[in-house]
Every structure is written in structure tokens, then in C-alpha cells.
XYZ file of N, CA and C in Angstrom:
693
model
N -24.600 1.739 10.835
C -23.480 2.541 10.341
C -23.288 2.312 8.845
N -22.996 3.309 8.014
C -22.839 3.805 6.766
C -21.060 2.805 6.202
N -21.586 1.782 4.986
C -20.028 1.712 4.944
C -19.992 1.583 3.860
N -18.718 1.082 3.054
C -18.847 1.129 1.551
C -19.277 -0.799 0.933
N -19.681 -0.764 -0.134
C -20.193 -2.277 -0.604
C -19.207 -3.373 -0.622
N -18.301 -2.542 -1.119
C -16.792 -3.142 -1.383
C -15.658 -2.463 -0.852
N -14.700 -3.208 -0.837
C -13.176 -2.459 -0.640
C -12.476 -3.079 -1.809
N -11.590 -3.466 -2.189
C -10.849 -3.679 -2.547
C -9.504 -2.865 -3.052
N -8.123 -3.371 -1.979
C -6.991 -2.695 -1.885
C -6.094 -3.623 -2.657
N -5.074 -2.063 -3.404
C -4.432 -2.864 -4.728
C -2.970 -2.133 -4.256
N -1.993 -3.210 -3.848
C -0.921 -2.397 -3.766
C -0.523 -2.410 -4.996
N 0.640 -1.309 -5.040
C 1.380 -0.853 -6.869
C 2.138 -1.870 -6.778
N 2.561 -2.349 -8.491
C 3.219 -3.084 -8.838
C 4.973 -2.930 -8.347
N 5.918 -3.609 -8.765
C 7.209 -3.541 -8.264
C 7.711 -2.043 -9.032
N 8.336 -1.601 -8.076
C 8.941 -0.356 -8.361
C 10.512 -0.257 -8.591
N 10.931 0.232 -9.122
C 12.524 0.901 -9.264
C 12.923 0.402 -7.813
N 12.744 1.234 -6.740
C 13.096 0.962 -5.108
C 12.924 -0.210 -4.678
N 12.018 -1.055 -5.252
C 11.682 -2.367 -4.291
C 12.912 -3.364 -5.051
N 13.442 -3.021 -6.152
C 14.685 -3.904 -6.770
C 15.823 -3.301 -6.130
N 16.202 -1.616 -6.305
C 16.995 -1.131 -5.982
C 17.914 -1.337 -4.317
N 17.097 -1.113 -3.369
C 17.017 -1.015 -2.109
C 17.354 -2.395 -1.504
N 16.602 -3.529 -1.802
C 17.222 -5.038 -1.198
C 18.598 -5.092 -1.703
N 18.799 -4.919 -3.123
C 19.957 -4.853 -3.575
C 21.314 -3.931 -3.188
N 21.119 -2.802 -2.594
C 22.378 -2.166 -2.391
C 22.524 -2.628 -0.835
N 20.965 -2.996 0.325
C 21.246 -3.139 1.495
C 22.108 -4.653 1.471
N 21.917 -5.447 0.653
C 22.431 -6.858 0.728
C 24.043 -6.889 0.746
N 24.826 -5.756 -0.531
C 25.877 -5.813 -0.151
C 26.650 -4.257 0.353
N 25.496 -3.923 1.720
C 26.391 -2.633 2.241
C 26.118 -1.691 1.668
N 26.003 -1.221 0.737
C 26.254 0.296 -0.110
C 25.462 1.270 0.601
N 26.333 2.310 0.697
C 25.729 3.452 1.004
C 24.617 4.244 0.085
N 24.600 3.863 -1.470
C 23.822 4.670 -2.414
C 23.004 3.374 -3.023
N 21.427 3.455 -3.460
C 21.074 2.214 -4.132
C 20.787 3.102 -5.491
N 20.690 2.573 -6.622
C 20.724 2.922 -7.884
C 19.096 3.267 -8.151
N 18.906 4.002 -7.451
C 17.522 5.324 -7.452
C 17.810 6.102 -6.934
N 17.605 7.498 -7.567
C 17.654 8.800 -7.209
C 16.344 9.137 -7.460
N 16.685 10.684 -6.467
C 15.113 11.061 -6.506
C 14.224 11.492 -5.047
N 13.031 11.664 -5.547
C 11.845 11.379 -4.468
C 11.158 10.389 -4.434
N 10.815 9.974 -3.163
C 10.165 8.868 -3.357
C 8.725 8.701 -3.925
N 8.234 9.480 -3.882
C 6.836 9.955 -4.326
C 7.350 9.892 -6.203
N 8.253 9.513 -6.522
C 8.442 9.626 -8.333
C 9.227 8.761 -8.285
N 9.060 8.047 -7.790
C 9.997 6.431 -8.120
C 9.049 5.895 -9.056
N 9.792 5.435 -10.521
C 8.606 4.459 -11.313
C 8.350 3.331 -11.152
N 7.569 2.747 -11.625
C 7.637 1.149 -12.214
C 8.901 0.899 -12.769
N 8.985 -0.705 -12.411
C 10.192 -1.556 -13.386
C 8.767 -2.080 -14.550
N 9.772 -2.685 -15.120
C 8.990 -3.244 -16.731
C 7.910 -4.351 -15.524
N 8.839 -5.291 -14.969
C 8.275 -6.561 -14.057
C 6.408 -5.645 -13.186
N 7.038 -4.167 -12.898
C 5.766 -3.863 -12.128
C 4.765 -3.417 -13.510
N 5.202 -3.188 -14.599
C 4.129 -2.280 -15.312
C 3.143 -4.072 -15.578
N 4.000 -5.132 -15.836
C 3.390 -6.285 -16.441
C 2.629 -6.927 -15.743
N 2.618 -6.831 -14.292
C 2.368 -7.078 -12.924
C 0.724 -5.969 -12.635
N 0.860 -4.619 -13.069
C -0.440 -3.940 -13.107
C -1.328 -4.144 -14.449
N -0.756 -4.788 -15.732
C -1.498 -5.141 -16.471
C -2.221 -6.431 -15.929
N -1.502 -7.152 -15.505
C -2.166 -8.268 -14.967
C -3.461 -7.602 -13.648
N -3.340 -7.026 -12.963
C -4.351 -6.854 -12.749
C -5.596 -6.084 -13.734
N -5.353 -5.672 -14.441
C -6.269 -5.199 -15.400
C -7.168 -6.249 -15.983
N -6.320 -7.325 -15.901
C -7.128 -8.531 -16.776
C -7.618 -9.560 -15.577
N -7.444 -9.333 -14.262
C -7.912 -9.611 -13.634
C -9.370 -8.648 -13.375
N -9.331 -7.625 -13.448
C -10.365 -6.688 -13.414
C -11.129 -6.825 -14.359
N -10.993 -7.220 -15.839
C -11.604 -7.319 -16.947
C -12.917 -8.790 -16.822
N -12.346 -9.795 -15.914
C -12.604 -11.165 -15.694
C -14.274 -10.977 -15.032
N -14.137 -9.416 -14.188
C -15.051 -9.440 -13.041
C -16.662 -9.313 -13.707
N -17.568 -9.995 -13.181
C -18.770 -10.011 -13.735
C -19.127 -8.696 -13.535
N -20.537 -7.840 -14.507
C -20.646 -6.637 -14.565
C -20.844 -5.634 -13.262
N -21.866 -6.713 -12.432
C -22.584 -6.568 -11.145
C -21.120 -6.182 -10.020
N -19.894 -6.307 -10.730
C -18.531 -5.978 -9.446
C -17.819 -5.300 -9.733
N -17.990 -4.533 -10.790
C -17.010 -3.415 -11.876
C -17.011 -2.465 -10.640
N -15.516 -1.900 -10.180
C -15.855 -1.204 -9.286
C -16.119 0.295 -9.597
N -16.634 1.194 -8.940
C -17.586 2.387 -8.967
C -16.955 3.588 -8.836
N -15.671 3.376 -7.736
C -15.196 4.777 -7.317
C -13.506 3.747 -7.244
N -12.543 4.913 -7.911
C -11.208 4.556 -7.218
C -10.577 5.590 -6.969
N -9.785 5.460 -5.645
C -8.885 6.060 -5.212
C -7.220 6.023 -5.429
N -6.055 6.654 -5.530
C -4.826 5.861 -5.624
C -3.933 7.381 -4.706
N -3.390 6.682 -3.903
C -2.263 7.570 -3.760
C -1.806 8.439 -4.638
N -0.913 9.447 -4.818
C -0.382 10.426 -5.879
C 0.899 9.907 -5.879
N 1.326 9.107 -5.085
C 3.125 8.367 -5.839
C 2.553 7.884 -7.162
N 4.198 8.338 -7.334
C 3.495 7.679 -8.937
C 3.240 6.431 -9.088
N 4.467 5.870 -8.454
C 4.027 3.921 -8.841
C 2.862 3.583 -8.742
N 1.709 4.149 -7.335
C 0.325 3.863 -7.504
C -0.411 4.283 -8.611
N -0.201 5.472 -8.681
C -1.194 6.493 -9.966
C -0.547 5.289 -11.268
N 0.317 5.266 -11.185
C 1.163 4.268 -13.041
C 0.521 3.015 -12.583
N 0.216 2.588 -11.507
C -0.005 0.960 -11.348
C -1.843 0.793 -11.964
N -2.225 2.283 -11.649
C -4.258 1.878 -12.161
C -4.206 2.095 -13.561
N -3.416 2.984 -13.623
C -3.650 3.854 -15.644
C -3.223 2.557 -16.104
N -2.129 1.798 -15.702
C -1.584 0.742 -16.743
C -2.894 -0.425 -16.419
N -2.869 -0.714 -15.625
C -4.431 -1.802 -15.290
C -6.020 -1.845 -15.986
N -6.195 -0.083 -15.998
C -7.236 0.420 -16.182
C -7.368 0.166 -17.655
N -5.845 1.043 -18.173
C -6.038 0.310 -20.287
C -6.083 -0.957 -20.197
N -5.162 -2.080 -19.251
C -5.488 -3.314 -19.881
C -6.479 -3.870 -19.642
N -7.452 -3.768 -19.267
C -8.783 -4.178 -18.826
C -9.382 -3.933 -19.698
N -9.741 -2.729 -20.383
C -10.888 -2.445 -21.510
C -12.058 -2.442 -21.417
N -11.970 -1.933 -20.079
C -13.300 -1.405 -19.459
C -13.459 0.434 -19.106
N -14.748 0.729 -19.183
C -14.833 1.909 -18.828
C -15.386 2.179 -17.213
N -13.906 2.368 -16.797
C -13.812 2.450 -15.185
C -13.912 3.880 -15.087
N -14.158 4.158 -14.066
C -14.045 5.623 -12.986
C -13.026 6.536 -12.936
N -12.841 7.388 -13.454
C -11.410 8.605 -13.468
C -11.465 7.878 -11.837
N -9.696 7.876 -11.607
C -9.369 7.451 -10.530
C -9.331 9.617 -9.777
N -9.175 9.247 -8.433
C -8.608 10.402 -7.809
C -7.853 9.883 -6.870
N -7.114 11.085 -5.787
C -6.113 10.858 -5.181
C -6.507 10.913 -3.807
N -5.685 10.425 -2.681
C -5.395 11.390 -1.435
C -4.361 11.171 -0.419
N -3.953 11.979 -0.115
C -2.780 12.676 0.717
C -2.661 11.104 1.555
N -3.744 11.196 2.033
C -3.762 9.807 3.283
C -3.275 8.317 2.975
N -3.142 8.346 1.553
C -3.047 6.872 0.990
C -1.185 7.152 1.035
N -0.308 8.128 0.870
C 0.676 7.669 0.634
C 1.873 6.632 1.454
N 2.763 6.376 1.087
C 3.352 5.071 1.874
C 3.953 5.531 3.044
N 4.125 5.040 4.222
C 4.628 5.738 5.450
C 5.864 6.459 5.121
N 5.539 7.823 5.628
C 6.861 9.111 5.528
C 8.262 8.557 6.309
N 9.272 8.760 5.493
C 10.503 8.538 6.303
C 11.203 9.378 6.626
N 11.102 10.849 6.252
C 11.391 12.024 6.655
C 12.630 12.148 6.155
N 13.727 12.296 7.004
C 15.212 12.196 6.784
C 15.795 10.954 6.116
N 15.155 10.255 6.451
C 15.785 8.827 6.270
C 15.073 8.347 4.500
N 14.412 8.969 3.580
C 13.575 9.091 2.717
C 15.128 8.586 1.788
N 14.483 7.772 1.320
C 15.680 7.206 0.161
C 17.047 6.734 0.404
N 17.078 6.355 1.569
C 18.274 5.983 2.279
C 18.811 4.372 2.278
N 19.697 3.855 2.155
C 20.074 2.594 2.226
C 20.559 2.506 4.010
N 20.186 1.210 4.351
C 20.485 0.720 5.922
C 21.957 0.933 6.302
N 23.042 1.304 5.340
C 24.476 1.460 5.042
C 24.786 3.078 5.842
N 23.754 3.654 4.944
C 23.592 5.635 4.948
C 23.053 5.802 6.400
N 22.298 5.395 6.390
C 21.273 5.603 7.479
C 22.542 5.402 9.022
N 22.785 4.405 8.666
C 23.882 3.895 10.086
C 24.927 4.713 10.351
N 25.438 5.195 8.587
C 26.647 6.490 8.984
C 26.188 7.694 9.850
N 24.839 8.482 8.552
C 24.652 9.530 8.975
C 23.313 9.887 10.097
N 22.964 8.622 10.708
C 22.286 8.699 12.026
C 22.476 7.724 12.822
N 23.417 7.983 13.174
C 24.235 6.496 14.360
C 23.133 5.887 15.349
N 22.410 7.660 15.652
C 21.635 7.382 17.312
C 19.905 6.243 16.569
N 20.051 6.133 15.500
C 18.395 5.932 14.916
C 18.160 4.712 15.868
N 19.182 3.765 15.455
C 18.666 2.565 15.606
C 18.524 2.726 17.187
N 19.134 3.142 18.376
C 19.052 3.126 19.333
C 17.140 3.637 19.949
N 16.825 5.446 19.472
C 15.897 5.499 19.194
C 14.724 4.491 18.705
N 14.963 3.763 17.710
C 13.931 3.117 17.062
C 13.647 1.837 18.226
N 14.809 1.322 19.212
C 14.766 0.590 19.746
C 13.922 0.235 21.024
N 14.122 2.228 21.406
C 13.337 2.367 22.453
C 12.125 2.513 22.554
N 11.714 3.468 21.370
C 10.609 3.665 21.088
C 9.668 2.481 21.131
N 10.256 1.128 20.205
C 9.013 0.329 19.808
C 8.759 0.733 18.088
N 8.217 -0.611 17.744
C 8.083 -0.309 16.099
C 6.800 0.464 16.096
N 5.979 0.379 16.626
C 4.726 1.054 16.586
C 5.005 2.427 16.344
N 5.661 2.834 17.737
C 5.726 4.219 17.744
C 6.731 5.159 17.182
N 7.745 4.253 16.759
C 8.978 4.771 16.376
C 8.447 5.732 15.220
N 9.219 7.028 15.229
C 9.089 8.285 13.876
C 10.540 8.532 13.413
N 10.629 8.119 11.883
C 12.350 8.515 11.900
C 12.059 10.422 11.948
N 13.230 10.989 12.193
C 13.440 12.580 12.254
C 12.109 13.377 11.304
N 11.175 13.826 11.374
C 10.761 14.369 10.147
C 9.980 13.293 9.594
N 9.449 12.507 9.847
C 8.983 11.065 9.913
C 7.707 10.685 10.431
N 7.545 9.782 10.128
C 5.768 9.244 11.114
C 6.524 8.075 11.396
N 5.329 7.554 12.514
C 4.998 6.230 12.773
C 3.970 4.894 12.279
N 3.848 4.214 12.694
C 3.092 3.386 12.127
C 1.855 3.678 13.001
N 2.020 4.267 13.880
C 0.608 4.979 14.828
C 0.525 6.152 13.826
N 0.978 6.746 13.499
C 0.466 8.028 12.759
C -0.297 7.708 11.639
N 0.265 6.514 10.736
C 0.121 5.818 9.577
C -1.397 5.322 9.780
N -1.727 4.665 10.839
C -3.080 4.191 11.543
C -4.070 5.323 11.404
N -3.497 6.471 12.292
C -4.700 7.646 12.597
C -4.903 7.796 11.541
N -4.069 8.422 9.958
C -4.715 9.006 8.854
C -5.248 8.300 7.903
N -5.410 6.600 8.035
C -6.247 5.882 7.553
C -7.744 5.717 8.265
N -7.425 6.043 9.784
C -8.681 5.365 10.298
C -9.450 6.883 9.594
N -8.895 8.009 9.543
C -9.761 9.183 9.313
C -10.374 9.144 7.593
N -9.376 8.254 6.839
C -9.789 7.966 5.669
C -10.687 7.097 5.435
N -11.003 5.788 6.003
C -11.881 5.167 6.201
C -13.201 5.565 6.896
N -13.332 6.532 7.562
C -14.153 6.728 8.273
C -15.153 7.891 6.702
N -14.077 8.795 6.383
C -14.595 9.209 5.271
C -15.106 8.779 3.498
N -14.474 7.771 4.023
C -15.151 6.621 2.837
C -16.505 6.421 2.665
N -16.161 5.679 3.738
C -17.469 5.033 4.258
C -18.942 5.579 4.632
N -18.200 7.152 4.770
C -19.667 8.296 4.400
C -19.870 8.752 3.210
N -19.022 8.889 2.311
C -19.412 9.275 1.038
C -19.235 8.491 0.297
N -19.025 7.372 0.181
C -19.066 5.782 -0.436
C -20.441 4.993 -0.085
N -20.925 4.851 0.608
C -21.827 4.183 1.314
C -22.568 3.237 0.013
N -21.808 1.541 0.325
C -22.732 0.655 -0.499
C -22.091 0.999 -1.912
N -21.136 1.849 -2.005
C -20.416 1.515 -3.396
C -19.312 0.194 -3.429
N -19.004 0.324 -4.677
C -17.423 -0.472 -5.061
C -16.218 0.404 -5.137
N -15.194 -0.049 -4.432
C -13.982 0.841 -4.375
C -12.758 0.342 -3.911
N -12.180 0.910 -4.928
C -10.633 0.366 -5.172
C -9.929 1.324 -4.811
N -8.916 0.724 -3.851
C -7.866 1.972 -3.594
C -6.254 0.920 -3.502
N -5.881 2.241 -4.755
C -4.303 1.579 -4.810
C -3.403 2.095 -4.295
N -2.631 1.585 -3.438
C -1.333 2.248 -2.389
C -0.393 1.306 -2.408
N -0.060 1.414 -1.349
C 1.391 1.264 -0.660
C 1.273 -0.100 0.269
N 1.919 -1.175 0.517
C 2.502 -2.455 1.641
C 1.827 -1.878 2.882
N 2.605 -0.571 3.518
C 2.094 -0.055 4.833
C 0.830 0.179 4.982
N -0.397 0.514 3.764
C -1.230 1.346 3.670
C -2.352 -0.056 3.722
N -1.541 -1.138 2.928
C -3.245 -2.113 3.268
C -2.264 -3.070 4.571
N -1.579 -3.348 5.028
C -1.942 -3.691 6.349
C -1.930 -2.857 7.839
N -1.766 -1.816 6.997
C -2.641 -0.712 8.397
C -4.115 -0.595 8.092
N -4.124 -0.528 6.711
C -5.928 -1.082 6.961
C -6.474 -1.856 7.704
N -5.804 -2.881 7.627
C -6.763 -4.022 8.408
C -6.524 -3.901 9.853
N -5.544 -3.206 10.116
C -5.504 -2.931 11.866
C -6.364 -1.669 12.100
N -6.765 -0.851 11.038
C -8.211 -0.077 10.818
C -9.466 -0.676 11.076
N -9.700 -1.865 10.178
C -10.674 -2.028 9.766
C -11.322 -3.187 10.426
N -10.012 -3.635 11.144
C -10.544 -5.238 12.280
C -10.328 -4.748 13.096
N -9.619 -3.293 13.523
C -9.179 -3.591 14.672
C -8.355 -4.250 16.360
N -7.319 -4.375 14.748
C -6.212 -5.221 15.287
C -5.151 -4.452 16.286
N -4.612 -5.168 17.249
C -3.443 -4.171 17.896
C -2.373 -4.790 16.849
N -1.367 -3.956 17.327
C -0.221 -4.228 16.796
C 0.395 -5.295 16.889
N 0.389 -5.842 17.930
C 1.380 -6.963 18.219
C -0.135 -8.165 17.308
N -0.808 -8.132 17.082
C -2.040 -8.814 15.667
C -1.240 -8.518 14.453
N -1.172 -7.319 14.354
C -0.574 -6.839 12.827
C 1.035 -7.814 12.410
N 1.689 -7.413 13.365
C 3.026 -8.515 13.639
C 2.679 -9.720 13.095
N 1.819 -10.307 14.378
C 1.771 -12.086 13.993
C 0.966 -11.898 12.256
N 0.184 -11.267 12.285
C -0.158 -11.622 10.649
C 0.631 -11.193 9.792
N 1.781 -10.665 9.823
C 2.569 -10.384 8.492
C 3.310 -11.297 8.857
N 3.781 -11.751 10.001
C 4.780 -12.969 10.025
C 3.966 -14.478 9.372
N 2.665 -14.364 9.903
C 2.131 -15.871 9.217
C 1.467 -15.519 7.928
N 1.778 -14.688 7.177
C 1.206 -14.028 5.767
C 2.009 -13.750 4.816
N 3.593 -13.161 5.810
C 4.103 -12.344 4.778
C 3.937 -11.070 4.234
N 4.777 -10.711 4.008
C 5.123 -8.832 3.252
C 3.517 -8.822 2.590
N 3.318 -7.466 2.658
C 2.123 -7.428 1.513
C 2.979 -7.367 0.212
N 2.570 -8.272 -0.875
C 3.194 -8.000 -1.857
C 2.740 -6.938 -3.182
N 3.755 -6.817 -4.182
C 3.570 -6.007 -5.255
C 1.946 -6.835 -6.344
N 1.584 -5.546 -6.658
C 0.616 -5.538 -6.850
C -0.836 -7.153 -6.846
N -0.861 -7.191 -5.625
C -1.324 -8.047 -4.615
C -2.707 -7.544 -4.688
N -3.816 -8.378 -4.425
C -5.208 -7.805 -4.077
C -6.041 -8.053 -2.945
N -6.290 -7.526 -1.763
C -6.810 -8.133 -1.031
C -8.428 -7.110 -0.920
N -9.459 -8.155 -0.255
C -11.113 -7.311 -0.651
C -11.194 -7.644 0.825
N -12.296 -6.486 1.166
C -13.406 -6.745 1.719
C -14.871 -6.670 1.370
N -15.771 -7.080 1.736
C -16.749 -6.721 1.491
C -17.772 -7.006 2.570
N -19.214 -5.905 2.706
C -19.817 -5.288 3.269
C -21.063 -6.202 3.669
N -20.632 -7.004 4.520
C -21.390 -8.425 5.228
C -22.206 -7.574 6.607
N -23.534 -7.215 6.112
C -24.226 -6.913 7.696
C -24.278 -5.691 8.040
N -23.312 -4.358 7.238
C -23.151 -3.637 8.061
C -21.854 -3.585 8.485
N -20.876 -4.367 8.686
C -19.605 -4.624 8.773
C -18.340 -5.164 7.492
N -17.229 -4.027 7.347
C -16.544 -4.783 6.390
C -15.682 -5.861 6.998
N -16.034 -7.111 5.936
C -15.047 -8.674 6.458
C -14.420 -8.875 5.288
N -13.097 -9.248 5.709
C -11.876 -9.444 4.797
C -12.050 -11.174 4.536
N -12.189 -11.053 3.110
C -12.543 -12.009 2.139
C -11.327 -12.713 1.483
N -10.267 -11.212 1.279
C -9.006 -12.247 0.293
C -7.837 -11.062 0.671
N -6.721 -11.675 1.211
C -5.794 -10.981 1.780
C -4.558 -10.929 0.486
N -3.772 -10.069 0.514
C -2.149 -10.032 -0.266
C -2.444 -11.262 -1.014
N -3.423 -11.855 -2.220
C -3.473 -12.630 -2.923
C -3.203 -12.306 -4.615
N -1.812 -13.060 -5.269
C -1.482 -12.737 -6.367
C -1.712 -13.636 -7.097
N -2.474 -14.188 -7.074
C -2.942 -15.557 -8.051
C -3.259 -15.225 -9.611
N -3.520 -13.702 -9.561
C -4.111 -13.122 -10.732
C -2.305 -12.977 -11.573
N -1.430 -12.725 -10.983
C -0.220 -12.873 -11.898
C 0.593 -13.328 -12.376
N 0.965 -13.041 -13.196
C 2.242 -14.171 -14.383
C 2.926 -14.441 -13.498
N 4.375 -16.099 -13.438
C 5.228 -15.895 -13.503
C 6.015 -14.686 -14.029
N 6.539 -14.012 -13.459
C 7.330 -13.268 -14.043
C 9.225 -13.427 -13.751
């Protein structure tokens, strides 16, 4: 079977929302101090300094690992997290492109909502979400983390045919590289669980690789930020 040489998944640096959102859910608020779509939420200063740092982590890489092809979601924080990486590196990398499949799991109704909002103006969610199961749960207008699965495994599968034995970077979203690896190992869910509980959140702009041992991709370096500042 046909796969790619490399992986390597780059979540985006800290965003507007990832400050905003802990912060208004911590004390209640119905509104967190982002407006908008979520797909145009920017960088904070902390995430742009956070994707330079990977740039100079990228700059470090011997010639033989410069990667070949990149992909990034079309949110912006991903698309802003390579352009800012890509100048600080000072290398001549690959026009990045996009796809639909990389973006961060859809929340439909619930899209920009604080845990405050959400409780007013959909009382029944949490009940729903309860029954369902986290797996399967879809808020209104929404996916699941099964849905989130299918349009990676279909992305991976298309990689890996028109990639075959390249290097490739794809920058997304928390949801997007550890549904990879329940892609790509073949993990059930209740796997995916215990490893974010003994791992932790995927973090902001975090790097984790695989690479192409046999015929099979094996995960080499998981949600590892060693490459960044104190900040």
C-alpha cells in the first residue's frame, strides 16, 4: 500500500478563542470577547510567536527533511500559523494549499458559543449530548467526532495516493491531529480518551510526526512543544 514518507501535523498557534473562551466560561458569561466566525478567528501575538517558533524549528531540519507538500485548513489561524512559520524559517517551502477536510470539528448552532449561552439557549443539549455519547454526539447543524473521523480517514486515504513517499505537513486544528491518530492507528475511541487523558489536550502549535516505517505510518513524536519559547 501507497503512503506518504512523512506526516507531520502542526496544530495553529494560540488563537483569539483559545484565550477568549476559557476565560468568559470560567466566570459564567454568556458572551466571550470574540466575535465573528470561527473560521476568521486570528492569532494572539503569543500564537503568531508560537508559529514563528516553529519556523525555526523547521529551519533547524537537515536538507534531506524539508518538507515537500503542505496542506493547512482554510481557518485562518491555520493558514496565519504556516505563512508566519514559513517567513520565519527562510526557507523555500511549498505554496501551502487547503482542504475542506482539515477544518476543526463543526459546531453548527453552538459555533461561538460560551458553556453560559449554550445552557440558556439549548437547555435540551446537554441532555442529548449525554445520551448520545461523546463519540456520536452532533450539536444541531453540527458533526460528531465520528463524522470528524470519516472525513479524515477519506483525507488520508487521499494523501497517501497522491503523496506517496513524500514529506507533508498539514496544519489544523486539536480535533484534527488526534482524530488522526484514531485514523491512522486505528484507535477506538474509548483509546483516543485514555490517550488525551495520559497526554493531554493537543496543544497550540504542537508538532507531532509520523513517518513511513515498512509501508506503515508509525507515530514518532506526539503534541511535542519543545521547539517553543517560554512565552
Amino acid at each position: 500500500m501507497s503512503v506518504v514518507g512523512e506526516l507531520i501535523l502542526v496544530r495553529h498557534g494560540q488563537s483569539l478563542a483559545n484565550v477568549a473562551f476559557p476565560a468568559a466560561d470560567e466566570h459564567g458569561l454568556l458572551e466571550a470577547e470574540v466575535t465573528g466566525r470561527d473560521a476568521e478567528v486570528p492569532l494572539t501575538e503569543v500564537g503568531e510567536q508560537q508559529a514563528a517558533a516553529v519556523g525555526a524549528w523547521l529551519a533547524e531540519l537537515p536538507a534531506e527533511q524539508i518538507p515537500q507538500v503542505v496542506i493547512t485548513s482554510p481557518y485562518r489561524r491555520a493558514r496565519e500559523t504556516w505563512r508566519i512559520a514559513a517567513d520565519a524559517s527562510g526557507l523555500d517551502l511549498p505554496e501551502p494549499t487547503t482542504d475542506g477536510r482539515l477544518v476543526d470539528r463543526l459546531l453548527g448552532d453552538l459555533e461561538m458559543l460560551t458553556r453560559a449561552a449554550i445552557a440558556q439557549r439549548f437547555p435540551d443539549e446537554a441532555g442529548r449530548r449525554s445520551e448520545a455519547g461523546e463519540y456520536r454526539y452532533a450539536p444541531p447543524s453540527g458533526e460528531s467526532f465520528a463524522d470528524v473521523e470519516a472525513r479524515l480517514a477519506s483525507f488520508v486515504t487521499d494523501l497517501n495516493r497522491d503523496q506517496a513517499g513524500r514529506r507533508v505537513v498539514v496544519v489544523a486544528h486539536d480535533a484534527v491531529v488526534l482524530m488522526m491518530r484514531a485514523v491512522i492507528q486505528g484507535l477506538t475511541w474509548d483509546e483516543v480518551i485514555a490517550l488525551e487523558r495520559a497526554e493531554g489536550s493537543v496543544r497550540n502549535a504542537s508538532i507531532s510526526q509520523f513517518l513511513n516505517r515498512d509501508g506503515r505510518l508509525e507515530l514518532v513524536r506526539y503534541n511535542d512543544v519543545d521547539h517553543l519559547p517560554s512565552l
